Coordinates of C-alpha atoms and ligand atoms in Angstrom, one line a residue:
M1 CA 4.0 -34.2 52.0
R2 CA 0.9 -32.3 50.8
K3 CA 2.7 -29.0 51.5
W4 CA 5.7 -30.2 49.5
I5 CA 3.5 -31.2 46.5
A6 CA 1.8 -27.8 46.6
M7 CA 5.2 -26.1 46.6
V8 CA 6.4 -28.1 43.7
A9 CA 3.2 -27.4 41.8
L10 CA 3.5 -23.7 42.5
A11 CA 7.1 -23.7 41.3
I12 CA 6.1 -25.4 38.0
V13 CA 3.3 -22.9 37.5
A14 CA 5.7 -20.1 38.3
S15 CA 8.4 -21.3 35.9
A16 CA 5.8 -21.7 33.1
C17 CA 4.7 -18.2 33.7
I18 CA 8.3 -17.1 33.5
V19 CA 8.8 -18.8 30.2
Q20 CA 5.7 -17.3 28.8
A21 CA 6.5 -13.8 30.1
G22 CA 10.0 -14.0 28.6
E23 CA 8.7 -15.2 25.2
R24 CA 7.7 -12.2 23.1
L25 CA 4.6 -12.2 21.1
K26 CA 5.3 -13.1 17.5
I27 CA 3.6 -11.3 14.6
G28 CA 4.2 -12.2 11.0
L29 CA 4.6 -9.6 8.2
A30 CA 4.4 -10.7 4.6
L31 CA 5.1 -8.0 2.1
P32 CA 4.8 -8.3 -1.7
T33 CA 7.8 -6.5 -2.8
Q34 CA 10.3 -3.8 -2.0
Q35 CA 10.1 -2.5 -5.6
E36 CA 8.5 0.8 -4.4
E37 CA 10.2 2.8 -1.7
R38 CA 6.9 2.9 0.2
W39 CA 7.1 -0.8 1.2
V40 CA 10.4 -0.2 2.8
R41 CA 8.9 2.6 4.8
D42 CA 5.9 0.5 5.8
M43 CA 8.3 -2.1 7.0
H44 CA 10.4 0.4 9.0
A45 CA 7.3 1.8 10.6
M46 CA 6.2 -1.6 11.7
Q47 CA 9.6 -2.6 12.9
A48 CA 9.9 0.6 15.0
E49 CA 6.4 0.1 16.5
A50 CA 7.2 -3.6 17.2
E51 CA 10.4 -2.7 19.0
K52 CA 8.6 -0.1 21.1
Q53 CA 5.9 -2.7 22.1
N54 CA 8.5 -5.5 22.6
I55 CA 7.0 -7.6 19.8
D56 CA 8.9 -10.2 17.8
L57 CA 8.1 -9.1 14.2
R58 CA 9.0 -11.7 11.6
V59 CA 9.3 -10.2 8.2
L60 CA 9.3 -12.0 4.8
I61 CA 9.2 -10.3 1.4
A62 CA 8.0 -11.9 -1.8
R63 CA 9.3 -10.8 -5.2
N64 CA 5.9 -10.0 -6.8
D65 CA 5.2 -13.7 -6.7
Q66 CA 2.1 -15.1 -5.0
A67 CA 3.3 -18.8 -4.8
Q68 CA 6.4 -17.5 -3.0
Q69 CA 4.4 -15.3 -0.7
N70 CA 2.0 -18.3 0.2
S71 CA 4.9 -20.4 1.1
Q72 CA 6.4 -17.6 3.2
V73 CA 3.2 -17.5 5.1
E74 CA 3.5 -21.2 5.8
Q75 CA 7.1 -20.5 7.1
L76 CA 5.8 -17.7 9.4
L77 CA 3.1 -20.1 10.7
S78 CA 5.7 -22.7 11.5
Q79 CA 7.6 -20.1 13.5
G80 CA 4.6 -19.7 15.8
I81 CA 3.2 -16.2 14.8
K82 CA -0.1 -15.3 16.5
V83 CA -1.3 -12.8 13.9
L84 CA -0.3 -12.2 10.3
I85 CA -0.1 -8.8 8.6
I86 CA -0.1 -9.4 4.9
A87 CA 0.0 -7.1 1.8
P88 CA -0.8 -9.6 -0.8
H89 CA 0.9 -9.6 -4.2
D90 CA -2.2 -11.1 -5.8
G91 CA -5.5 -10.3 -4.0
E92 CA -7.2 -13.5 -5.2
G93 CA -4.2 -15.8 -4.9
A94 CA -3.5 -14.9 -1.2
A95 CA -6.9 -16.4 -0.1
V96 CA -5.1 -19.7 0.3
A97 CA -2.7 -18.2 2.8
V98 CA -5.6 -16.8 4.8
R99 CA -7.3 -20.1 5.0
K100 CA -4.0 -21.7 6.2
C101 CA -3.7 -19.0 8.9
H102 CA -7.3 -19.6 10.1
E103 CA -6.7 -23.4 10.3
D104 CA -3.9 -22.6 12.8
G105 CA -6.0 -20.1 14.7
V106 CA -4.0 -17.1 13.4
R107 CA -6.0 -14.0 12.5
V108 CA -5.1 -11.9 9.5
I109 CA -4.8 -8.2 8.7
S110 CA -5.0 -7.5 5.0
Y111 CA -2.6 -4.7 4.8
D112 CA -3.0 -1.9 2.2
R113 CA -4.3 -4.3 -0.4
L114 CA -7.5 -6.3 0.0
I115 CA -7.5 -10.1 -0.1
M116 CA -10.4 -11.2 -2.2
G117 CA -13.0 -14.0 -1.8
T118 CA -12.3 -15.2 1.7
D119 CA -13.0 -14.3 5.3
V120 CA -10.3 -11.8 6.0
D121 CA -10.4 -10.6 9.7
V122 CA -9.7 -6.9 9.0
Y123 CA -8.5 -4.6 6.1
M124 CA -6.3 -1.7 6.8
S125 CA -5.6 0.8 4.1
F126 CA -6.3 4.2 2.7
D127 CA -9.5 5.2 1.0
N128 CA -8.2 4.1 -2.4
V129 CA -11.2 5.3 -4.4
A130 CA -10.6 8.8 -2.9
V131 CA -6.9 8.4 -3.8
G132 CA -7.9 7.9 -7.5
E133 CA -10.2 10.8 -7.3
L134 CA -7.4 13.0 -6.1
Q135 CA -5.4 12.1 -9.1
G136 CA -8.4 12.6 -11.4
K137 CA -9.2 15.9 -10.0
W138 CA -5.7 17.2 -10.2
I139 CA -5.2 16.3 -13.8
S140 CA -8.6 17.3 -15.1
N141 CA -8.2 20.7 -13.4
K142 CA -4.9 21.1 -15.2
V143 CA -6.1 19.6 -18.5
P144 CA -9.9 19.9 -18.7
K145 CA -9.8 19.1 -22.4
G146 CA -7.4 17.0 -24.4
D147 CA -5.9 13.7 -25.3
Y148 CA -5.2 11.5 -22.3
I149 CA -3.0 8.4 -21.7
L150 CA -4.7 6.5 -18.8
M151 CA -2.8 3.7 -17.0
S152 CA -3.9 1.6 -14.2
G153 CA -1.9 -0.5 -11.7
A154 CA -1.3 -4.3 -11.6
P155 CA -4.5 -6.3 -12.5
T156 CA -3.6 -8.7 -9.7
D157 CA -3.9 -5.8 -7.1
N158 CA -7.4 -4.8 -6.0
N159 CA -6.1 -1.3 -5.2
A160 CA -5.5 -0.8 -8.9
K161 CA -9.2 -1.3 -9.6
L162 CA -10.1 1.1 -6.8
F163 CA -7.7 3.8 -8.0
Q164 CA -9.0 3.6 -11.5
Q165 CA -12.6 3.7 -10.2
G166 CA -11.7 6.9 -8.4
N167 CA -10.0 8.3 -11.6
L168 CA -13.1 7.6 -13.7
N169 CA -15.5 9.0 -11.1
I170 CA -13.9 12.3 -12.1
L171 CA -12.9 11.8 -15.7
Q172 CA -15.8 9.8 -17.1
P173 CA -18.2 12.8 -17.2
L174 CA -15.6 14.7 -19.2
I175 CA -14.9 11.8 -21.5
D176 CA -18.7 11.4 -22.0
K177 CA -18.8 15.1 -22.9
G178 CA -16.1 14.6 -25.5
D179 CA -13.8 17.0 -23.7
I180 CA -11.3 14.3 -22.8
K181 CA -10.3 11.7 -25.4
V182 CA -8.7 8.6 -24.0
I183 CA -6.0 7.5 -26.6
V184 CA -4.8 4.6 -24.5
N185 CA -6.1 2.9 -21.3
Q186 CA -3.8 0.1 -20.2
P187 CA -2.9 -1.7 -17.0
V188 CA 0.8 -1.8 -15.9
I189 CA 1.7 -5.4 -15.2
D190 CA 3.3 -5.8 -11.7
W191 CA 3.4 -2.0 -11.4
Q192 CA 6.7 -2.2 -13.3
P193 CA 8.0 1.2 -14.4
S194 CA 9.5 -0.3 -17.5
N195 CA 6.0 -1.5 -18.5
A196 CA 4.6 2.0 -18.0
Q197 CA 7.4 3.4 -20.1
K198 CA 6.5 1.0 -22.9
I199 CA 2.9 2.0 -22.8
V200 CA 3.7 5.7 -23.0
E201 CA 6.3 5.1 -25.8
N202 CA 3.7 3.3 -27.9
A203 CA 1.0 5.9 -27.3
L204 CA 3.4 8.7 -28.3
T205 CA 4.3 6.8 -31.5
L206 CA 0.6 6.1 -32.2
S207 CA -0.5 9.6 -31.7
N208 CA 2.5 11.3 -33.3
N209 CA 3.3 12.8 -29.9
K210 CA -0.1 14.4 -29.6
V211 CA -0.7 13.7 -25.9
D212 CA -1.9 16.3 -23.4
A213 CA -1.9 14.4 -20.1
V214 CA -0.7 11.2 -18.6
L215 CA -2.5 9.5 -15.7
A216 CA 0.2 7.3 -14.1
P217 CA -1.1 5.3 -11.2
N218 CA 1.9 5.6 -8.9
D219 CA 5.3 7.2 -8.7
G220 CA 7.1 4.3 -10.2
C221 CA 4.9 4.3 -13.3
A222 CA 5.2 8.1 -13.4
G223 CA 9.0 7.6 -13.6
G224 CA 8.6 5.2 -16.5
A225 CA 6.2 7.6 -18.2
I226 CA 8.5 10.6 -17.8
A227 CA 11.4 8.6 -19.2
A228 CA 9.3 8.0 -22.4
L229 CA 8.4 11.7 -22.6
E230 CA 12.0 12.8 -22.0
A231 CA 13.1 10.7 -25.1
Q232 CA 10.7 12.9 -27.2
G233 CA 11.7 16.2 -25.5
L234 CA 8.3 16.4 -23.8
A235 CA 9.2 15.9 -20.1
G236 CA 7.9 18.8 -18.1
K237 CA 5.6 19.8 -20.9
I238 CA 2.9 17.3 -20.3
P239 CA 1.3 16.8 -16.9
V240 CA 1.9 13.4 -15.2
T241 CA 0.3 12.1 -12.0
G242 CA 1.7 9.8 -9.4
M243 CA 1.2 8.3 -6.0
D244 CA 3.3 7.3 -2.9
A245 CA 5.5 10.4 -2.3
D246 CA 8.6 8.5 -3.3
G247 CA 11.8 10.6 -2.8
S248 CA 12.6 10.4 -6.6
A249 CA 9.0 11.6 -7.4
A250 CA 9.4 14.5 -5.0
Q251 CA 12.6 15.5 -6.8
R252 CA 10.8 15.4 -10.1
I253 CA 8.0 17.5 -8.7
V254 CA 10.2 20.3 -7.6
R255 CA 12.0 20.2 -10.9
S256 CA 8.5 20.3 -12.7
L257 CA 9.0 17.0 -14.4
Q258 CA 6.2 15.3 -12.5
S259 CA 3.0 17.3 -11.6
M260 CA 1.7 15.7 -8.5
T261 CA 1.8 12.6 -6.2
V262 CA -0.5 11.4 -3.5
F263 CA 0.9 11.1 0.0
K264 CA -0.3 8.1 2.0
D265 CA 1.5 8.2 5.3
T266 CA 2.8 4.7 5.6
R267 CA 4.3 5.5 9.0
W268 CA 0.8 5.9 10.3
L269 CA -0.6 2.8 8.6
G270 CA 2.3 0.7 9.7
E271 CA 2.1 1.8 13.3
E272 CA -1.7 1.2 13.4
A273 CA -1.3 -2.3 11.9
V274 CA 1.0 -3.4 14.6
K275 CA -1.2 -2.0 17.3
L276 CA -4.2 -3.7 15.9
A277 CA -2.3 -7.0 15.5
I278 CA -1.5 -6.8 19.3
L279 CA -5.1 -6.4 20.2
M280 CA -6.0 -9.2 17.9
A281 CA -3.4 -11.5 19.4
K282 CA -5.0 -10.8 22.8
G283 CA -8.3 -11.9 21.3
E284 CA -9.9 -8.5 21.6
D285 CA -12.9 -7.5 19.5
I286 CA -11.7 -5.3 16.6
I287 CA -15.1 -4.0 15.5
P288 CA -15.0 -0.9 17.8
Y289 CA -11.6 -0.1 16.3
T290 CA -13.1 -0.2 12.7
K291 CA -16.0 2.0 13.7
G292 CA -18.5 0.0 11.6
Q293 CA -16.6 0.7 8.3
V294 CA -16.5 -2.2 5.8
V295 CA -15.2 -3.0 2.3
N296 CA -16.7 -5.9 0.3
N297 CA -14.2 -8.4 -1.0
D298 CA -16.6 -10.5 -3.0
F299 CA -17.1 -12.8 -0.1
M300 CA -18.1 -10.6 2.8
D301 CA -18.1 -7.1 4.1
V302 CA -14.6 -6.9 5.7
P303 CA -14.3 -4.7 8.8
S304 CA -12.0 -1.9 7.6
V305 CA -9.8 0.9 8.8
L306 CA -9.3 3.4 6.0
L307 CA -6.9 6.4 6.4
E308 CA -6.9 9.6 4.4
A309 CA -4.5 10.6 1.7
V310 CA -3.4 14.0 0.5
A311 CA -2.6 15.3 -3.0
V312 CA 0.8 16.9 -3.2
D313 CA 2.2 19.2 -5.9
K314 CA 4.8 21.9 -6.1
D315 CA 2.8 24.3 -4.0
N316 CA 2.4 22.2 -0.8
I317 CA 5.3 19.8 -1.0
D318 CA 7.3 21.5 1.7
E319 CA 4.4 21.6 4.0
V320 CA 3.1 18.1 3.5
L321 CA 6.3 16.1 2.9
I322 CA 9.1 18.0 4.4
D323 CA 7.5 19.6 7.5
S324 CA 6.0 16.3 8.4
D325 CA 9.5 14.8 8.3
Y326 CA 8.5 12.2 5.7
L327 CA 11.2 13.4 3.3
K328 CA 14.3 15.5 4.1
R329 CA 14.6 18.9 2.4
E330 CA 18.2 18.1 1.2
D331 CA 17.0 14.9 -0.5
V332 CA 14.1 16.7 -2.3
Y333 CA 15.9 19.8 -3.5
Q334 CA 19.1 18.4 -4.9
Ligands
BGC1 C1 -0.1 0.4 -3.3 C2 0.7 1.6 -3.9 C3 1.9 1.0 -4.6 C4 1.5 -0.1 -5.5 C5 2.8 -0.8 -6.1 C6 -0.5 -0.5 -4.4 O1 -1.3 -1.6 -3.9 O2 -1.3 0.9 -2.7 O3 1.1 2.4 -2.8 O4 2.6 2.0 -5.3 O5 0.8 -1.1 -4.9 O6 3.5 -1.5 -5.1

């Protein structure tokens, strides 16, 4: 009888193990938008890594709307995710979602954009102040003196502040010296290219087309800015920055319509995020992984992994974007 009970118990334990072994680890991915090509690439990189590691990656995309993203996170929690990777639309507004995750014992990776004012488990991004400095250096080398249009990204996105901080680390001394005159300094709501276009149109009208440089915070905004310049016959005559290495921006760079972009390898970031999420799901300590690096989010020093970015212009585009297989030659040179 005892033997029989032991055998049944063993069978129950074994079948429980089989169910668990058969069930793939669920990781949630909440993305803010697919407006920029980069977010599609981030998603593909994460899906590829998840497939490689046999992870069930559940993806939900908000349309630049934090209320929508917060309810998507609740949806993911109800599907039984063990870790959430989230690029917030609104860095402050996403704090609620983090708290919900923690109530359910789900750890959170703040992906690319930092979630503010709450205890985020880890932040993975690029060194975004350094990204802004790359833009500032490039444009001030090209136009050391003159009238500038400065734009920054969405005010809801902490990255926008970091990029502009980097821009000003380089430009402010030249502004103080009087070499650079800022004719407009405006944020681009929701990073919308059409908003950037309006800002540049208004600045051109205001200054009678006397503009020497345009600091656009990303490639989408650069596209909007260049459309405004084109309407005045100025496209290609006034340097415009960008960021993201979008395919369309690369095309503009080789046609000398856009001056530069910043390459942030989303393949790398995406892959690392999934790897880290797996470690977190296993309850492993992530501090060794972050090597002591932190970024403050107005609540705490968040353990952080920050990757490096590279400035790209006509001179190194082949080497950086095509040779690395990020973009295809035939798509860039059309
Ligand atoms: C990202 C950029 C992107 C922008 C708009 C920022 O947080 O870092 O790569 O272009 O959001 O989506």
